[in-house]
Coordinates of C-alpha atoms in Angstrom, one line a residue:
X1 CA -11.0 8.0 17.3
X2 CA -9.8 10.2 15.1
X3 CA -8.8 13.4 16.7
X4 CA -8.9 15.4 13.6
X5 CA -7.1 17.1 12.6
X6 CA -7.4 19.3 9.7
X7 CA -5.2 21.3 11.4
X8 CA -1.7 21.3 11.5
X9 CA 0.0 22.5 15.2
X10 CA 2.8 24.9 15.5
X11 CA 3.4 23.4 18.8
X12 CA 4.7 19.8 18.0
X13 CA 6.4 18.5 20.8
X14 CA 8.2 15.7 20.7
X15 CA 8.2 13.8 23.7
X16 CA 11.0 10.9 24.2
X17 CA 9.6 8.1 26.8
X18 CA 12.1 6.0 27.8
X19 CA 11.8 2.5 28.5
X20 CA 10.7 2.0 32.3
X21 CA 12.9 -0.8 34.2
X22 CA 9.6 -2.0 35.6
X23 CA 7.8 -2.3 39.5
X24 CA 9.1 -2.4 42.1
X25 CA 6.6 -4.8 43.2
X26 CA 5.5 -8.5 41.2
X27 CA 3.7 -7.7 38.5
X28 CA 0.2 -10.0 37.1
X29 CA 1.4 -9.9 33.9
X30 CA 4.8 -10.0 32.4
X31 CA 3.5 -7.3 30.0
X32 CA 0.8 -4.9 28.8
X33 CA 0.8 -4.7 24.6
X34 CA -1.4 -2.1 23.1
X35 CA -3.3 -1.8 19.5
X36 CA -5.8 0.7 18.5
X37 CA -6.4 4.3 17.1
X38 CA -6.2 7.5 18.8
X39 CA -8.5 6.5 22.1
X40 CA -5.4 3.9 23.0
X41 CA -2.9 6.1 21.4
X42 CA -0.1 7.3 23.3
X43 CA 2.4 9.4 21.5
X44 CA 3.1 7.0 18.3
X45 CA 1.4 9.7 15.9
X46 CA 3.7 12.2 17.3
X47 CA 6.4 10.7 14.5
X48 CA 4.2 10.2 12.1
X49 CA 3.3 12.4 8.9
X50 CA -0.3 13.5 10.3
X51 CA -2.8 15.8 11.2
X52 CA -4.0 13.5 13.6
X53 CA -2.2 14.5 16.6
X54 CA -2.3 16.1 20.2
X55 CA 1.2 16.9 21.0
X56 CA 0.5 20.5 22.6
X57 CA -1.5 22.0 25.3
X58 CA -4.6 21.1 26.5
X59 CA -4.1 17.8 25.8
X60 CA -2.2 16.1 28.9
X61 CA -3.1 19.3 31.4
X62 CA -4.4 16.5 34.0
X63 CA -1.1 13.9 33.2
X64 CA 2.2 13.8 34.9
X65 CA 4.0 16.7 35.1
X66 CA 1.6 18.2 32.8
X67 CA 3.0 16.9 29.3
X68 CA 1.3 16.6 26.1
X69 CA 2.7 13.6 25.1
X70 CA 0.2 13.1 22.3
X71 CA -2.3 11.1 24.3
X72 CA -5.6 12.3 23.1
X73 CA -7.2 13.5 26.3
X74 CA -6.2 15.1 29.3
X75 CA -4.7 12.8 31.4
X76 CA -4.5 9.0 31.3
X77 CA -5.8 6.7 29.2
X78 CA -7.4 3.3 29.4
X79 CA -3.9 1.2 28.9
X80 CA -2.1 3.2 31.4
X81 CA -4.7 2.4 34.1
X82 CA -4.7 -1.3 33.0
X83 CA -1.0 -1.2 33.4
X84 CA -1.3 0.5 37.1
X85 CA -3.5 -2.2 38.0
X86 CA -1.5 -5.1 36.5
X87 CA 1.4 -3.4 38.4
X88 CA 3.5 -2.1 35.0
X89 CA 4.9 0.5 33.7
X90 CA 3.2 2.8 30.8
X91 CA 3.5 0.5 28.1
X92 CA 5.5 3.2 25.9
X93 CA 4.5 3.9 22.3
X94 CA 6.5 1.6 19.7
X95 CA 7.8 4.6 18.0
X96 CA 9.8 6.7 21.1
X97 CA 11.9 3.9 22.0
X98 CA 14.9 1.9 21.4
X99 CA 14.4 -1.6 23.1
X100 CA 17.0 -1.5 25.8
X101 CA 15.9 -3.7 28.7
X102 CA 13.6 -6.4 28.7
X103 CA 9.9 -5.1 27.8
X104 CA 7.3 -5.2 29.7
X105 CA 5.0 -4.1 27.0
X106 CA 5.0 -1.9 24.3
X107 CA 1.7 0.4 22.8
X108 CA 1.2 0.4 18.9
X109 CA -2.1 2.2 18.7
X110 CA -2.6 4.9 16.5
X111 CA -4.8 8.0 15.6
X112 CA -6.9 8.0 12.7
X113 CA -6.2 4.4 11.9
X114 CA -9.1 1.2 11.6
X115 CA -9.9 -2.0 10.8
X116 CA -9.5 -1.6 7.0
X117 CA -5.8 -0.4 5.2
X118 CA -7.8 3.3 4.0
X119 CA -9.4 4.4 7.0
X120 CA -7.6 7.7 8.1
X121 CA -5.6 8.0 4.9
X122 CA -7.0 11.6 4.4
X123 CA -5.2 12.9 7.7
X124 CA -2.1 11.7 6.9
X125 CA -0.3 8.6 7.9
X126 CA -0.9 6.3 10.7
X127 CA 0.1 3.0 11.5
X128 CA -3.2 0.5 10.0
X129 CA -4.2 -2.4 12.6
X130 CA -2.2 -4.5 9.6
X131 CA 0.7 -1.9 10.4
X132 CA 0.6 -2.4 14.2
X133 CA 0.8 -6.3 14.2
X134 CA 3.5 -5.9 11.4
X135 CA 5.4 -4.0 14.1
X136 CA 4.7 -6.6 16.8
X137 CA 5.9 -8.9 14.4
X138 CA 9.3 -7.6 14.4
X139 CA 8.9 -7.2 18.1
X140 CA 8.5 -11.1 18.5
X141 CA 10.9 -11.9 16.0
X142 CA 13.8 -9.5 16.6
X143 CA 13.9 -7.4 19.2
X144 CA 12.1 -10.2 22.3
X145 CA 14.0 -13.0 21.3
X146 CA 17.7 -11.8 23.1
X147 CA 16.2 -11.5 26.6
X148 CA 15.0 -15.1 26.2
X149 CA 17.0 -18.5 26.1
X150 CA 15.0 -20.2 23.8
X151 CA 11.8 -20.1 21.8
X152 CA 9.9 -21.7 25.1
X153 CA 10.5 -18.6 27.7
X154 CA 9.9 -16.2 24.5
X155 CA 6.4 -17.9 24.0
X156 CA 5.8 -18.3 27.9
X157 CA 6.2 -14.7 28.1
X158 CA 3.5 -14.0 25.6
X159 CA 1.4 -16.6 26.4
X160 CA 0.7 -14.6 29.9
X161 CA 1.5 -11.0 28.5
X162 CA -2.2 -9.0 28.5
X163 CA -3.2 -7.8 24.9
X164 CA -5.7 -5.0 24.7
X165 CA -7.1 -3.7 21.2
X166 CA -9.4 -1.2 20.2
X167 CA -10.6 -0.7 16.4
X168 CA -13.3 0.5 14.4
X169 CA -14.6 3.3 15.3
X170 CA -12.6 5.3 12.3
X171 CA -14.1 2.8 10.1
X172 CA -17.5 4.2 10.6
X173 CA -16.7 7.8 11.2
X174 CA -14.9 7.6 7.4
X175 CA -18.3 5.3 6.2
X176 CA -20.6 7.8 7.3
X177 CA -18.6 10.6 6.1
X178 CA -19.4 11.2 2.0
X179 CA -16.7 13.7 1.1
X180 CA -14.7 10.7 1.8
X181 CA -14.3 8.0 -1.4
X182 CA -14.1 4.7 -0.6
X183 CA -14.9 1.3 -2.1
X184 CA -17.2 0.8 1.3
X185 CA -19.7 3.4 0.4
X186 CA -22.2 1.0 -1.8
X187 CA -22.6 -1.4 1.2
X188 CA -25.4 -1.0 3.6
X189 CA -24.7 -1.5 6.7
X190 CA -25.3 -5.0 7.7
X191 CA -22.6 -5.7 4.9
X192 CA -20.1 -3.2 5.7
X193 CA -20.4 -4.5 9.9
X194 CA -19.5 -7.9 8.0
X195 CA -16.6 -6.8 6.0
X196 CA -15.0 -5.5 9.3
X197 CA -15.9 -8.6 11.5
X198 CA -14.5 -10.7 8.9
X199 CA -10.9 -8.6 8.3
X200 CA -10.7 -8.1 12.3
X201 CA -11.2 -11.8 13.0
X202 CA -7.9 -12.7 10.6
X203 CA -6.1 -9.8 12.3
X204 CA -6.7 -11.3 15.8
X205 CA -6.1 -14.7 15.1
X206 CA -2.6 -13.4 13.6
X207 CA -2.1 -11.7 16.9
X208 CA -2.3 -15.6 18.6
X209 CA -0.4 -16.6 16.0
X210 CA 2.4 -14.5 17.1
X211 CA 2.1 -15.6 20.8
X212 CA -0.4 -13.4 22.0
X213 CA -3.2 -15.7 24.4
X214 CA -4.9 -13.2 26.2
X215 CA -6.9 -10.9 23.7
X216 CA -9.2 -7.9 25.6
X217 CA -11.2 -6.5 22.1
X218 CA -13.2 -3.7 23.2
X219 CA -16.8 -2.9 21.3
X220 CA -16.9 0.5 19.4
X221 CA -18.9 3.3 21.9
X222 CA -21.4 4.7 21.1
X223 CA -20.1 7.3 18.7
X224 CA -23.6 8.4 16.9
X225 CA -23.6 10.7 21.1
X226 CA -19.8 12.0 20.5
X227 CA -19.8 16.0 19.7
X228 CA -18.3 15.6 16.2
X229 CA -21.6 13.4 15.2
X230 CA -23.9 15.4 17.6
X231 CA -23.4 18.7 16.3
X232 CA -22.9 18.5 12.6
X233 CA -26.1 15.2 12.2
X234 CA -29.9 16.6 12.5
X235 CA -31.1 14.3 15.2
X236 CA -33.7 14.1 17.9
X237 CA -32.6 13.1 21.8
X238 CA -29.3 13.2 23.1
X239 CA -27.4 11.0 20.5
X240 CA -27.9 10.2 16.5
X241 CA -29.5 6.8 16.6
X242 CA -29.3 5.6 13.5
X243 CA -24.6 6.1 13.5
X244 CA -25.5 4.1 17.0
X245 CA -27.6 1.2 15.2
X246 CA -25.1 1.0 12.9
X247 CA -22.4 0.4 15.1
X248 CA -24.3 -1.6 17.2
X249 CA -24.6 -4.4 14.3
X250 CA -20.5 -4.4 14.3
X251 CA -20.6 -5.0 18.0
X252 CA -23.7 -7.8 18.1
X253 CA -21.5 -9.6 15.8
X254 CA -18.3 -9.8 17.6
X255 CA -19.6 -12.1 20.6
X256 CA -19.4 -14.7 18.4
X257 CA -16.7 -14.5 16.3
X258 CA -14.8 -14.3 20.2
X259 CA -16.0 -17.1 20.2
X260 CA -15.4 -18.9 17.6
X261 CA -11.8 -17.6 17.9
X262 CA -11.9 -19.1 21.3
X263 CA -12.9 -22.0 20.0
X264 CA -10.9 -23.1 17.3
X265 CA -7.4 -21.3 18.8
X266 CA -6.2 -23.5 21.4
X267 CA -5.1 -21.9 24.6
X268 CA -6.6 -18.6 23.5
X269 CA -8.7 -16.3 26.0
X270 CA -10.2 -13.8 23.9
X271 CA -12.3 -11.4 26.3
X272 CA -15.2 -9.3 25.1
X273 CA -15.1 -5.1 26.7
X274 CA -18.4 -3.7 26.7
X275 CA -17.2 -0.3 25.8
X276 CA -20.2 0.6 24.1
X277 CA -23.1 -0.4 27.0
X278 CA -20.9 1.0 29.2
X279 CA -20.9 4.6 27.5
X280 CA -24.4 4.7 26.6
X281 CA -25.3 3.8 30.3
X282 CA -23.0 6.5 31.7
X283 CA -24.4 8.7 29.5
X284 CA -28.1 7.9 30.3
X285 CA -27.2 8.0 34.0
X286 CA -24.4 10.6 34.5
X287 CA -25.2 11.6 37.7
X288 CA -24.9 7.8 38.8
X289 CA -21.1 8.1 37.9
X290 CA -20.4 12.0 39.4
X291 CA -20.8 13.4 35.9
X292 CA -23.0 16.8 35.1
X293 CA -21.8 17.0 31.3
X294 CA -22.9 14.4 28.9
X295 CA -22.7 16.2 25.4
X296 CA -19.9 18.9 25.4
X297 CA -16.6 19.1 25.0
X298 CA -14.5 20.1 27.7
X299 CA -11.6 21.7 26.0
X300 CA -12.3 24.7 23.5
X301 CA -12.6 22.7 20.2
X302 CA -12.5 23.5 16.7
X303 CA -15.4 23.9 14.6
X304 CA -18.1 24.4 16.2
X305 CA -16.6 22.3 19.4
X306 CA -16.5 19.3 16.8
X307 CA -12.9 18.5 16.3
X308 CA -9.6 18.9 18.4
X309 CA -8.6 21.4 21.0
X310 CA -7.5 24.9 20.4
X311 CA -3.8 24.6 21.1
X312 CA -2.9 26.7 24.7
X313 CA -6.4 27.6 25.5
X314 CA -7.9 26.6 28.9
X315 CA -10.3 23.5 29.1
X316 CA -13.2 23.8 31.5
X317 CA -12.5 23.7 35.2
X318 CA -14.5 20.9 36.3
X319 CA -13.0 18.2 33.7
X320 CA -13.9 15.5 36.0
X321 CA -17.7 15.8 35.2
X322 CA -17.4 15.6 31.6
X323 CA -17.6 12.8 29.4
X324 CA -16.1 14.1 26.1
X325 CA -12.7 16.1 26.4
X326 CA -12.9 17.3 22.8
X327 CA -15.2 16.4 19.7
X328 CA -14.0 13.1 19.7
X329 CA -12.4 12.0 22.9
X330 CA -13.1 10.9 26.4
X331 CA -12.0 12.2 29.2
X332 CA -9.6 10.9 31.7
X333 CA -12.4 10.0 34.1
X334 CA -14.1 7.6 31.6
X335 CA -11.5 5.9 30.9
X336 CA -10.6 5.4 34.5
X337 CA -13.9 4.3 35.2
X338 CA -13.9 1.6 32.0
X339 CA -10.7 0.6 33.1
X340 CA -11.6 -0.3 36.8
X341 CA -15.3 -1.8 35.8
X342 CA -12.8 -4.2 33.1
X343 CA -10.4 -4.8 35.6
X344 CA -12.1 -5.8 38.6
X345 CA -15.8 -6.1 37.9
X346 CA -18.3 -8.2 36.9
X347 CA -19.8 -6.9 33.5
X348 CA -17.8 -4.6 31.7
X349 CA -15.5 -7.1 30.8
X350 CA -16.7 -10.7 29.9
X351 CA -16.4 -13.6 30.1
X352 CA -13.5 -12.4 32.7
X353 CA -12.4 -9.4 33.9
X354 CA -8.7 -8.8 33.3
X355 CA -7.6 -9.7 36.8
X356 CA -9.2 -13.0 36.5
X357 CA -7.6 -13.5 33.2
X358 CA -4.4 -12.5 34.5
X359 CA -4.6 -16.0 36.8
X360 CA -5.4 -18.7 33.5

């Protein structure tokens, strides 16, 4: 999402990731490649010209060795427990590295950025979804092709590679935001879930036609229940309902545009993550899942506890019962439960979890 923000931190730190030279062990997949905005982000806003970032403390006080590498929580993230479980390295963002060895993945994702080119332009730059595949382009065509004999291994490496993407969400925190112009604002909302269906479907079948086979799209959560909506919308209940039923029109329609993708791109396995059932179940049921906090952020947040962090301050103690790290965030326990649920289980992830797909 979009980590906001309107604030620009005195402590940038730059953190250099060098490529890993992989496991130790046989991996599942020859490689983990990451798209998205600031919930798969992993330091790639870090270089960019933005507000949108979380290079400095709290952010990372739960990852190794306690760095703040610009991942927008405070550990891990969803990718990098996909990329435990696959048996990978981190999948480092595109913009610390220097290809060096041969990859076994790379992140692209984001903060700020969505589905359409002007999302998150107010903050700054970010790399668009359009941006991020651009990138991958020059991956496939470039950089991949000298570890690789010929145009066959190149594409055989793809073809089982794991692709994970998560966009949209920015889309519809800029829509429902009206100090924000944009050629969006006249369509209602059945029309605007359309426009995005329709742009993300071309950006995904461009990602097969680079090489990519095995696609994990992730729904947009529930953000109408994330602090930065919570506290600043008049609502009844726990969450705003009618941000949720907006989103919720964007994610009834992508079943079927999977599946027409499915359909009509041979050799493709596009898989559907139910990010946003997932979310609103957790948050229904918290105490199912070891969780007390359903509403508040953990860190010390901006505005009202609707934005980012307050750089060097302490976050709660009991981080591992919260769902939201800052206004806009998870923590580092969601996303290690969605990651296990997609990886292993039976409906969080459909119509196969990633292991399975790992074996096509």
């Amino acid at each position: 999402m979009r980590g906001d923000f309107k604030y620009i931190s005195f402590f940038f730190v730059v953190i250099f990731l060098h490529f890993p030279s992989g496991n130790s062990n046989s991996p599942l997949a020859p490689a983990l490649y990451v798209f998205g905005d600031s919930l798969f982000d992993s330091g790639n806003n870090n270089f960019l010209l933005t507000l949108s970032k979380a290079n400095f403390p709290p952010y990372g006080v739960n990852f190794t060795k306690r760095e703040a590498t610009g991942r927008f929580t405070n550990g891990k993230i969803f990718p990098d427990f996909i990329a435990d479980f696959l048996g990978l390295p981190f999948p480092p963002p595109y913009k610390t590295i220097r290809i060096s060895v041969k990859p076994t993945g790379l992140n692209y994702a984001s903060g700020s950025c969505g589905i359409l080119p002007e999302t998150g332009r107010d903050l700054g730059k970010c790399l668009t979804m359009d941006d991020q595949i651009n990138l991958f382009e020059r991956t496939v065509k470039f950089e991949l092709p000298r570890y690789y004999q010929n145009s066959s291994e190149l594409w055989g490496y793809l073809g089982k590679s794991i692709f994970v993407v998560t966009m949209g969400s920015n889309d519809y925190l800029d829509h429902f935001q009206p100090t924000i112009s944009d050629s969006t604002r006249s369509l209602d909302p059945q029309q605007f879930a359309q426009l995005l269906i329709d742009q993300l479907s071309t950006k995904l079948e461009r990602l097969y036609n680079l090489g990519a086979r095995k696609i994990v799209m992730f729904e947009i959560g529930p953000i109408g229940c994330i602090p930065s909506i919570t506290r600043q919308i008049k609502h009844n209940g726990t969450c705003v309902e009618d941000v949720n039923k907006a989103v919720a029109i964007f994610n009834n329609h992508l079943p079927s545009m999977l599946k027409n993708l499915n359909t009509t791109l041979p050799g493709s396995n596009f898989v559907l993550g139910h990010a946003y059932s997932l979310a609103t179940n957790v948050i229904s049921n918290p105490k199912l899942y070891g969780l007390t906090d359903t509403s508040n952020p953990c860190c010390t947040a901006l505005a009202n506890g609707t934005s980012i962090c307050i750089p060097l301050l302490q976050p709660c103690p009991n981080v591992d019962e919260h769902v939201f790290w800052d206004g806009y965030h998870l923590t580092e326990t969601m996303y290690s439960l969605m990651a296990t649920r997609c990886f292993y289980g039976t409906s969080a992830c459909t119509p196969l979890n990633i292991q399975e797909l790992t074996q096509i």
